[in-house]
């Protein structure tokens, strides 16, 4: 509390929701006629939502709310079983572990009272490597050179936004059955590649065996 007037940065990586789908209690979904793992999965999300709410309330109590920007996002699309039941990534194809839109298109929520207009929605195409230059702009420090990211601070503030010419991804599969040795080819191999340009997307999955790169 003594340092609350100084700049601060908090990175809070939640594990939930994630398998194993275990949670202290499955409320408020206990009476739903769902399979138990699905009750637990939903309860995980509700639990996380409540905990994030406590952080927002603390910012308000400390008088930091209007001088703090909060980002919330996920690292990938939904996993298979819950997605089939809840239809989490509709209408997109794919889930966690592939490069289809359902595997990597995720929401980003940003909250900054007085700066970001409430209830605005943007279709700006961005990726996680855009966060570094955005954070640099917010902190008013120089952005590192030779990076792929483009700050999306203009979008947050309702201003003209520079766009990516394209976005590119590679997905490396972890080989859980590897036995011994230090050869990285035994542990990881290139599974797929994808590129997105405007409304077009190309995916390459023609990899066989272990192709470490």
Coordinates of C-alpha atoms in Angstrom, one line a residue:
X1 CA 0.0 0.0 0.0
X2 CA 2.9 2.3 0.6
X3 CA 4.0 2.0 -3.0
X4 CA 0.5 2.3 -4.6
X5 CA 1.4 5.6 -6.3
X6 CA 4.4 4.0 -8.1
X7 CA 3.9 2.3 -11.5
X8 CA 3.3 -1.4 -11.3
X9 CA 2.8 -4.4 -13.6
X10 CA 1.1 -7.7 -12.6
X11 CA 1.1 -10.8 -14.8
X12 CA -1.4 -13.3 -13.4
X13 CA -1.3 -16.6 -15.3
X14 CA -4.3 -18.7 -14.2
X15 CA -4.1 -22.5 -14.7
X16 CA -7.9 -22.9 -14.8
X17 CA -9.8 -24.0 -16.8
X18 CA -7.5 -26.9 -17.6
X19 CA -7.6 -30.7 -17.3
X20 CA -7.7 -32.4 -14.9
X21 CA -11.1 -30.9 -14.4
X22 CA -10.8 -30.7 -10.6
X23 CA -12.2 -27.9 -8.5
X24 CA -13.1 -27.6 -4.7
X25 CA -16.8 -27.5 -5.6
X26 CA -19.0 -27.7 -8.7
X27 CA -21.4 -24.9 -7.5
X28 CA -23.4 -23.2 -9.0
X29 CA -23.8 -26.1 -11.5
X30 CA -24.3 -29.0 -9.0
X31 CA -27.9 -29.6 -10.0
X32 CA -27.2 -29.5 -13.8
X33 CA -27.8 -32.8 -15.6
X34 CA -24.2 -32.7 -17.0
X35 CA -21.3 -35.1 -16.8
X36 CA -19.2 -34.3 -13.7
X37 CA -16.2 -33.1 -15.6
X38 CA -18.4 -30.6 -17.4
X39 CA -19.8 -29.3 -14.1
X40 CA -16.3 -28.9 -12.8
X41 CA -15.1 -27.2 -16.0
X42 CA -17.9 -24.6 -15.8
X43 CA -17.3 -24.1 -12.0
X44 CA -13.6 -23.5 -12.8
X45 CA -14.5 -20.6 -15.1
X46 CA -17.0 -19.1 -12.6
X47 CA -14.4 -19.4 -9.9
X48 CA -11.8 -17.6 -12.0
X49 CA -14.3 -14.9 -12.9
X50 CA -15.1 -14.3 -9.3
X51 CA -11.4 -14.0 -8.4
X52 CA -10.8 -11.5 -11.2
X53 CA -13.7 -9.5 -9.8
X54 CA -11.9 -9.4 -6.5
X55 CA -8.9 -7.8 -8.2
X56 CA -11.1 -5.2 -9.8
X57 CA -12.7 -4.4 -6.5
X58 CA -9.3 -4.0 -4.8
X59 CA -8.2 -1.5 -7.5
X60 CA -11.3 0.5 -6.7
X61 CA -10.7 0.4 -3.0
X62 CA -7.1 1.6 -3.5
X63 CA -8.2 4.4 -5.8
X64 CA -6.2 2.9 -8.7
X65 CA -9.1 1.9 -10.9
X66 CA -9.0 4.8 -13.3
X67 CA -5.2 4.8 -13.6
X68 CA -4.9 1.0 -14.3
X69 CA -5.5 -0.9 -17.5
X70 CA -6.5 -4.5 -17.2
X71 CA -6.2 -7.1 -20.0
X72 CA -7.8 -10.5 -19.9
X73 CA -7.3 -13.2 -22.5
X74 CA -6.6 -16.9 -23.1
X75 CA -3.6 -18.7 -24.6
X76 CA -5.6 -20.9 -26.9
X77 CA -9.0 -22.0 -27.9
X78 CA -11.2 -24.4 -25.9
X79 CA -10.3 -28.0 -25.4
X80 CA -12.2 -30.8 -27.1
X81 CA -14.8 -32.3 -24.7
X82 CA -16.1 -29.0 -23.2
X83 CA -16.2 -27.4 -26.6
X84 CA -18.4 -30.1 -28.0
X85 CA -20.8 -29.7 -25.1
X86 CA -20.8 -25.9 -24.7
X87 CA -20.0 -25.0 -28.3
X88 CA -17.5 -22.5 -27.0
X89 CA -15.8 -21.5 -30.2
X90 CA -18.8 -21.5 -32.5
X91 CA -18.8 -21.0 -35.4
X92 CA -15.1 -21.7 -35.9
X93 CA -13.5 -25.0 -36.8
X94 CA -10.8 -26.5 -34.6
X95 CA -9.9 -26.5 -30.9
X96 CA -6.8 -26.2 -28.7
X97 CA -3.8 -27.9 -30.3
X98 CA -4.3 -26.8 -33.9
X99 CA -4.1 -23.7 -36.0
X100 CA -7.6 -23.4 -37.3
X101 CA -9.5 -20.3 -36.1
X102 CA -11.2 -22.3 -33.3
X103 CA -7.7 -23.3 -32.0
X104 CA -6.2 -19.8 -31.8
X105 CA -8.8 -17.1 -32.3
X106 CA -9.6 -15.9 -28.7
X107 CA -11.2 -12.9 -27.2
X108 CA -9.2 -10.1 -25.6
X109 CA -10.9 -7.9 -23.0
X110 CA -9.3 -4.6 -22.0
X111 CA -10.6 -2.3 -19.3
X112 CA -9.4 1.2 -18.6
X113 CA -12.0 3.5 -17.1
X114 CA -12.1 7.0 -18.6
X115 CA -9.8 5.9 -21.5
X116 CA -11.4 3.0 -23.3
X117 CA -15.0 3.6 -24.3
X118 CA -17.3 1.1 -22.5
X119 CA -18.9 -1.7 -24.4
X120 CA -16.9 -1.1 -27.6
X121 CA -16.0 -4.0 -29.9
X122 CA -13.1 -4.1 -32.4
X123 CA -12.4 -6.6 -35.2
X124 CA -8.7 -5.4 -35.3
X125 CA -6.6 -8.4 -36.2
X126 CA -3.8 -8.8 -33.6
X127 CA -1.7 -11.4 -31.9
X128 CA 0.1 -11.9 -28.6
X129 CA 3.3 -10.5 -30.0
X130 CA 1.5 -7.2 -30.3
X131 CA 1.3 -6.9 -26.5
X132 CA 5.0 -5.9 -26.0
X133 CA 4.8 -2.8 -28.2
X134 CA 1.4 -2.0 -26.7
X135 CA 2.8 -2.2 -23.2
X136 CA 5.8 0.0 -24.2
X137 CA 3.4 2.6 -25.5
X138 CA 1.4 2.5 -22.3
X139 CA 4.6 2.9 -20.2
X140 CA 5.9 5.6 -22.5
X141 CA 9.2 3.7 -23.1
X142 CA 11.0 2.9 -26.4
X143 CA 9.7 -0.2 -28.2
X144 CA 12.5 -2.7 -29.1
X145 CA 13.6 -2.8 -32.7
X146 CA 13.2 -5.7 -35.1
X147 CA 10.1 -7.2 -33.6
X148 CA 7.0 -8.4 -35.4
X149 CA 4.5 -6.8 -33.0
X150 CA 2.4 -3.7 -33.7
X151 CA 1.0 -1.7 -30.8
X152 CA -2.8 -1.8 -30.6
X153 CA -3.0 1.1 -28.2
X154 CA -4.6 3.2 -31.0
X155 CA -7.5 0.7 -31.2
X156 CA -8.0 0.9 -27.5
X157 CA -8.2 4.6 -27.6
X158 CA -10.4 4.7 -30.7
X159 CA -7.7 6.1 -33.0
X160 CA -6.4 5.1 -36.4
X161 CA -4.7 1.7 -36.2
X162 CA -1.7 0.4 -38.2
X163 CA -2.5 -3.1 -39.5
X164 CA -0.5 -6.3 -40.0
X165 CA 0.2 -7.3 -43.6
X166 CA -0.1 -10.9 -42.4
X167 CA 0.1 -13.1 -39.2
X168 CA 2.1 -16.3 -39.1
X169 CA 2.1 -19.3 -36.7
X170 CA 3.9 -22.5 -36.1
X171 CA 2.7 -25.3 -33.8
X172 CA 5.2 -27.8 -32.4
X173 CA 3.8 -31.0 -31.1
X174 CA 5.3 -32.5 -27.9
X175 CA 6.0 -36.2 -28.2
X176 CA 5.0 -37.6 -24.9
X177 CA 6.2 -41.1 -25.8
X178 CA 9.9 -40.2 -26.2
X179 CA 12.1 -42.4 -24.1
X180 CA 15.6 -41.2 -23.6
X181 CA 18.4 -39.0 -24.8
X182 CA 18.9 -35.3 -25.3
X183 CA 18.1 -35.1 -29.0
X184 CA 15.3 -32.5 -29.3
X185 CA 14.0 -34.3 -32.4
X186 CA 12.8 -37.0 -29.9
X187 CA 10.7 -34.5 -27.9
X188 CA 9.3 -31.9 -30.3
X189 CA 8.4 -31.8 -33.9
X190 CA 6.8 -29.3 -36.2
X191 CA 3.1 -30.1 -36.5
X192 CA 1.6 -27.4 -38.6
X193 CA 2.0 -23.9 -40.0
X194 CA -0.6 -21.2 -40.7
X195 CA -0.7 -17.7 -42.3
X196 CA -3.6 -15.2 -42.2
X197 CA -3.9 -12.3 -44.7
X198 CA -7.1 -10.2 -44.4
X199 CA -9.9 -12.8 -44.6
X200 CA -7.8 -15.5 -46.1
X201 CA -6.0 -18.2 -44.2
X202 CA -3.7 -21.0 -45.3
X203 CA -2.8 -24.0 -43.2
X204 CA 0.0 -26.6 -43.8
X205 CA -0.2 -29.9 -42.0
X206 CA 1.9 -31.9 -44.3
X207 CA 4.6 -32.9 -41.8
X208 CA 5.5 -36.5 -41.0
X209 CA 7.6 -37.9 -38.2
X210 CA 9.9 -35.6 -36.2
X211 CA 10.9 -32.4 -37.9
X212 CA 12.6 -30.2 -35.4
X213 CA 13.3 -26.7 -36.5

